[in-house]
Coordinates of C-alpha atoms in Angstrom, one line a residue:
X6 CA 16.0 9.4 52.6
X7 CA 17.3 12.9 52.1
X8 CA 20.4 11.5 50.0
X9 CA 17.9 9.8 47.4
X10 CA 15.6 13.1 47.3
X11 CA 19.1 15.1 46.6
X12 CA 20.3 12.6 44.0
X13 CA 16.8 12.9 42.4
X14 CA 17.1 16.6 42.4
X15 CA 20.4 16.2 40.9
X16 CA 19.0 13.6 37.9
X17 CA 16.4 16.2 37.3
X18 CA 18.8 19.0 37.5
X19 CA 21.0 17.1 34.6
X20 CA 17.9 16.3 32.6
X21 CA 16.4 19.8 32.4
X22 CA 20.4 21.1 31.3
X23 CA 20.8 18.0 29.1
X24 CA 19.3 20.1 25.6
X25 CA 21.3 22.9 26.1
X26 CA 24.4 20.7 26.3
X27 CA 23.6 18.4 23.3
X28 CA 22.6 22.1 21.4
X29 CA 26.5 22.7 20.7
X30 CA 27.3 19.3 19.4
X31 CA 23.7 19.5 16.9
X32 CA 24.7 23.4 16.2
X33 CA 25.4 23.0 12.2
X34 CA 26.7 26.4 12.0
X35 CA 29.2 25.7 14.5
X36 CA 30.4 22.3 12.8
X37 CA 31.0 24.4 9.7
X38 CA 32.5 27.6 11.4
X39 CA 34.9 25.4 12.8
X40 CA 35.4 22.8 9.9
X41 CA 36.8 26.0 8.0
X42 CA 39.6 25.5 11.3
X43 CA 40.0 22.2 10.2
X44 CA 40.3 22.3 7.0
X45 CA 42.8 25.5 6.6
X46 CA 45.3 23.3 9.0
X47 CA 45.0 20.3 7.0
X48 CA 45.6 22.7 3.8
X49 CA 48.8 24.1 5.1
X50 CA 49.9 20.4 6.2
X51 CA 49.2 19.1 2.9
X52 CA 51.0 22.1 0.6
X53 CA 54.1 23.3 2.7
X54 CA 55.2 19.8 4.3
X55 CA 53.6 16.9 2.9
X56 CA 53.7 17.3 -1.1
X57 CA 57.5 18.1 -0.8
X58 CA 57.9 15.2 1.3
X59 CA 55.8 12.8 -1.3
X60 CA 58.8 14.0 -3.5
X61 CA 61.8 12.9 -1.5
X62 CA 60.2 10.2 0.6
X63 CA 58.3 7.1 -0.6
X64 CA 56.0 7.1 2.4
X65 CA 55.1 10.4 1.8
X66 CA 52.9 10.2 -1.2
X67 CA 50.7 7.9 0.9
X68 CA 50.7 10.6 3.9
X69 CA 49.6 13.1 1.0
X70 CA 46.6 10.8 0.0
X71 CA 45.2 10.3 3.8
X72 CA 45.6 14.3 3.8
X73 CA 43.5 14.5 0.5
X74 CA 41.2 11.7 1.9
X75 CA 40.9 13.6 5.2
X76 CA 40.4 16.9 3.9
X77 CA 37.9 15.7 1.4
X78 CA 35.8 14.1 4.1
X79 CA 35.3 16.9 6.2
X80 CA 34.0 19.1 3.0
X81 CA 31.6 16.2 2.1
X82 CA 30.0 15.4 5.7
X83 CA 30.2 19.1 7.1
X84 CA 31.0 22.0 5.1
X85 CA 29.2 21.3 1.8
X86 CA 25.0 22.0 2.0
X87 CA 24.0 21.9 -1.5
X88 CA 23.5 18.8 -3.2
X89 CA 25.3 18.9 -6.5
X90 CA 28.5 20.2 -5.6
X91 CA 28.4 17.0 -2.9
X92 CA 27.6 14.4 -5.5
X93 CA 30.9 16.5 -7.5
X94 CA 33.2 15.9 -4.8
X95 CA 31.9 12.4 -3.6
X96 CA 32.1 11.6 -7.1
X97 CA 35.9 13.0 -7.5
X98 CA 36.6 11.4 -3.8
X99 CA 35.7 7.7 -5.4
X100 CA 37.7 8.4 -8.7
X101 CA 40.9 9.5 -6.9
X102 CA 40.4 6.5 -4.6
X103 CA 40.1 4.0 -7.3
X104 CA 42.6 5.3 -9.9
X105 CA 45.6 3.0 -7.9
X106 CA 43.3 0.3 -7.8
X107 CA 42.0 0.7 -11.5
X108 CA 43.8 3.2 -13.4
X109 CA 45.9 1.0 -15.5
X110 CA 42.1 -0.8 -16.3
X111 CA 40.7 2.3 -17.4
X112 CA 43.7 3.6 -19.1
X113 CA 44.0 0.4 -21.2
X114 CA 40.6 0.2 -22.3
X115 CA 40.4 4.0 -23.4
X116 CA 44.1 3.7 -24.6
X117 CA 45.5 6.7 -22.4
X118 CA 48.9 7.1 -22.9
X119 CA 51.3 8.2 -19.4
X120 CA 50.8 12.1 -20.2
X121 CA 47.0 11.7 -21.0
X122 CA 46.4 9.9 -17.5
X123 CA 48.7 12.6 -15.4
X124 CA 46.0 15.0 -17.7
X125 CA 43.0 13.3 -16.2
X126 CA 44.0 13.2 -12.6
X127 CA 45.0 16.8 -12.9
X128 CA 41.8 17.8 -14.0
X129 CA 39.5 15.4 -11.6
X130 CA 42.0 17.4 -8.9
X131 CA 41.2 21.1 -10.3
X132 CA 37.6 20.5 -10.6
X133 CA 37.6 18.7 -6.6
X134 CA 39.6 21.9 -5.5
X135 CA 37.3 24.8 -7.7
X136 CA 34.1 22.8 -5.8
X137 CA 35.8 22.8 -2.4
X138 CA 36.7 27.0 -3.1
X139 CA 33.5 27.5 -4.3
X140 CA 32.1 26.2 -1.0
X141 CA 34.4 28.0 1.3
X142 CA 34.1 31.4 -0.2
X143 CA 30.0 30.7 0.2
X144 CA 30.8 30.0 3.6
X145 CA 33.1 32.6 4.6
X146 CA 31.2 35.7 3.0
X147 CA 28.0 34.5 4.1
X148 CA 25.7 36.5 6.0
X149 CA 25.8 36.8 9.9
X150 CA 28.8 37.2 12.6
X151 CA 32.3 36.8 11.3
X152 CA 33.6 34.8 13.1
X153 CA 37.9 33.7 13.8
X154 CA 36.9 30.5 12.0
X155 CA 35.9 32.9 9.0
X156 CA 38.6 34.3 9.3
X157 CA 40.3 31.6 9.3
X158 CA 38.3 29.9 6.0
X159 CA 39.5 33.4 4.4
X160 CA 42.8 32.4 4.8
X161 CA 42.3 28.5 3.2
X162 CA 40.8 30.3 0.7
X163 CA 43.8 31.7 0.1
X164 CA 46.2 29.3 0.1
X165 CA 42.8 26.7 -2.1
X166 CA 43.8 29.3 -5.3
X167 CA 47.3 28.9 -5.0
X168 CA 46.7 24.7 -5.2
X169 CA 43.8 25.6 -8.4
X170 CA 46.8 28.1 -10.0
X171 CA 49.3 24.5 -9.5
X172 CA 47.2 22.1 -11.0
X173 CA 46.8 24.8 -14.0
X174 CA 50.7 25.5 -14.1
X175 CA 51.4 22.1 -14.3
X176 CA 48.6 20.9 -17.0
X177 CA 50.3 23.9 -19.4
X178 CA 54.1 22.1 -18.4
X179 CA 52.6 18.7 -20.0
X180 CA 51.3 20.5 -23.2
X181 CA 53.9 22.2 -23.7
X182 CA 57.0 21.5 -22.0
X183 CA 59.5 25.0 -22.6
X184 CA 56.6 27.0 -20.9
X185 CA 58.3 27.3 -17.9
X186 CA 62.5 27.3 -17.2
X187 CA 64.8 27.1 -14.4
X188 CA 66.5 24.6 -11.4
X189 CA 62.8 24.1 -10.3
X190 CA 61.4 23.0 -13.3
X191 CA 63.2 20.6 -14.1
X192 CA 61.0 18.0 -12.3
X193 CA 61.3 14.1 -12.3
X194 CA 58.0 12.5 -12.5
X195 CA 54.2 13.5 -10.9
X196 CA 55.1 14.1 -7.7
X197 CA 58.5 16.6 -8.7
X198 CA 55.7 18.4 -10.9
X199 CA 53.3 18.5 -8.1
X200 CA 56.2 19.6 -5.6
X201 CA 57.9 22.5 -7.8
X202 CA 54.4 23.8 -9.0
X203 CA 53.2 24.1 -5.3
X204 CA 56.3 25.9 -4.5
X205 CA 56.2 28.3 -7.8
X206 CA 52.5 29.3 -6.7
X207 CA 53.0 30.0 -3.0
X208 CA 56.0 32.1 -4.4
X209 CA 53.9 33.7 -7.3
X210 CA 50.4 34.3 -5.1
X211 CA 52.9 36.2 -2.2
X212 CA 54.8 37.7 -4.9
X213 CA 57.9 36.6 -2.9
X214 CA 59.2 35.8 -6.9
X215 CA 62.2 34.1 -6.3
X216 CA 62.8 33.6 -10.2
X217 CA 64.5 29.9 -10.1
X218 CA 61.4 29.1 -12.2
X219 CA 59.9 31.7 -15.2
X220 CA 57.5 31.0 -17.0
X221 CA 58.1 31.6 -20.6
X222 CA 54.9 31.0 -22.6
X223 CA 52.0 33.7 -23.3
X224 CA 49.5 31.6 -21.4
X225 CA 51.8 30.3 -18.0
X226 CA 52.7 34.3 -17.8
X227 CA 49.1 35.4 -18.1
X228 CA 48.2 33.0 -15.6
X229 CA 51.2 33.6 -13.2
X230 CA 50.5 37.8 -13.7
X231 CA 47.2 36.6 -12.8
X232 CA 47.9 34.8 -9.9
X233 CA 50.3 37.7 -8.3
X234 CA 47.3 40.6 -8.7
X235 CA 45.2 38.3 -6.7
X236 CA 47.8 37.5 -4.2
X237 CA 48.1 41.2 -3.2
X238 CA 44.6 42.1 -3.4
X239 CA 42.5 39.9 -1.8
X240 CA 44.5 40.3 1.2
X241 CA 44.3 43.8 1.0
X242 CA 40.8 44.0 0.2
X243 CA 38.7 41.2 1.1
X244 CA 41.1 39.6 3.9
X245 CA 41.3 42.7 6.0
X246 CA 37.4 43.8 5.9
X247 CA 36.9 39.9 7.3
X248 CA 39.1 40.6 10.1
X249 CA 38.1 44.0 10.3
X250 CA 34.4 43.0 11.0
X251 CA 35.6 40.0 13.0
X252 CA 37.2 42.6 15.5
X253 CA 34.0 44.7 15.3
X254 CA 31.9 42.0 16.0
X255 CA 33.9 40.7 19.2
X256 CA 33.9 44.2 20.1
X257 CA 30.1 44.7 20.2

């Protein structure tokens, strides 16, 4: 008798905790604080180990799409609230899906030549990656407690330009192919464009400027000078009040 009135105290016990238990895994806010998480180590997967493996190795190109895939998921079903910029990047998720499947389809009937295609993709990309950076910088300067997951989004942020300035580099390299020079640049097929643009960014954004690739027309300079004055201030500026507020919060 007593061991059935204890176990019913201990069913009533579990019961009466059983809503603040489930209130972590229903918490929203704490989904997308920690989808930021997510998503910035996905990011750094994708840009420093698996695009210049999708260069080298065959495999790797289809590593880099379960990345994309991946990462594009988790902005779709968590981070992203507002409707249109969902549809966007539902929309570009089914488009970069398909293209393998029924690219050469589409390409015949609109009579896209190789470069015109490359100049497609590379736009559905940018416009995918400007609506994912659009989200994250709404969710990391949002009001309320910064967070290390902020923090943390700050930093994808970051590292989301440097993929936008890529895509950009490397749709000015198909127009006009003397706009950049150098070991780097001379790039065989997509994925050697996708690779050496990647690098040149990271190396323009941190200003590490290695110079193996220059760029060499008006526009590609503009957009790398462009590129370096960001990289040094938004750590500077908006990087360091984030972690500076962080620290203040944990400390209050």
């Amino acid at each position: 008798m007593g061991h059935g009135v204890r176990d019913r105290r201990v069913r009533h016990e579990n019961w009466r905790n059983y809503p603040e238990a489930m209130h972590w895994i229903l918490d929203r806010d704490s989904w997308v604080d920690r989808s930021l998480t997510a998503l910035l180590a996905l990011q750094g997967l994708t840009l420093f180990i698996v695009v210049p493996l999708a260069h080298d190795w065959p495999a790797g190109r289809t590593l880099l799409d379960i990345c994309h895939i991946s990462f594009a998921f988790i902005c779709v079903v968590v981070l992203t609230r507002n409707r249109l910029l969902r549809i966007v990047q539902v929309a570009v998720i089914v488009l970069l899906t398909a293209w393998p499947l029924l690219g050469h389809v589409v390409s015949a009937s609109l009579r896209l030549d190789p470069m015109e295609q490359h100049e497609a993709i590379a736009v559905v990309a940018f416009v995918f990656n400007a609506a994912v950076t659009a989200v994250v910088a709404q969710t990391v300067f949002a009001e309320g407690r910064v967070t290390k997951h902020r923090v943390r989004g700050a930093v994808l942020l970051y590292l989301n330009v440097s993929a936008l300035f890529a895509i950009a580099y490397g749709v000015i390299a198909m127009h006009a192919p003397g706009a950049f020079r150098g070991t780097g640049a001379a790039f065989p097929g997509p994925a050697g464009a996708t690779a050496s643009f990647t690098y040149f960014s990271l190396t323009t954004i941190t200003t590490t400027g290695l110079g193996d690739i220059t760029p060499l027309s008006p526009l590609a300079r503009s957009l790398t000078t462009l590129e370096a004055v960001f990289g040094q201030l938004f750590p500077a500026t908006l990087l360091a009040r984030l972690v500076a507020l962080h620290l203040a919060h944990d400390g209050a």
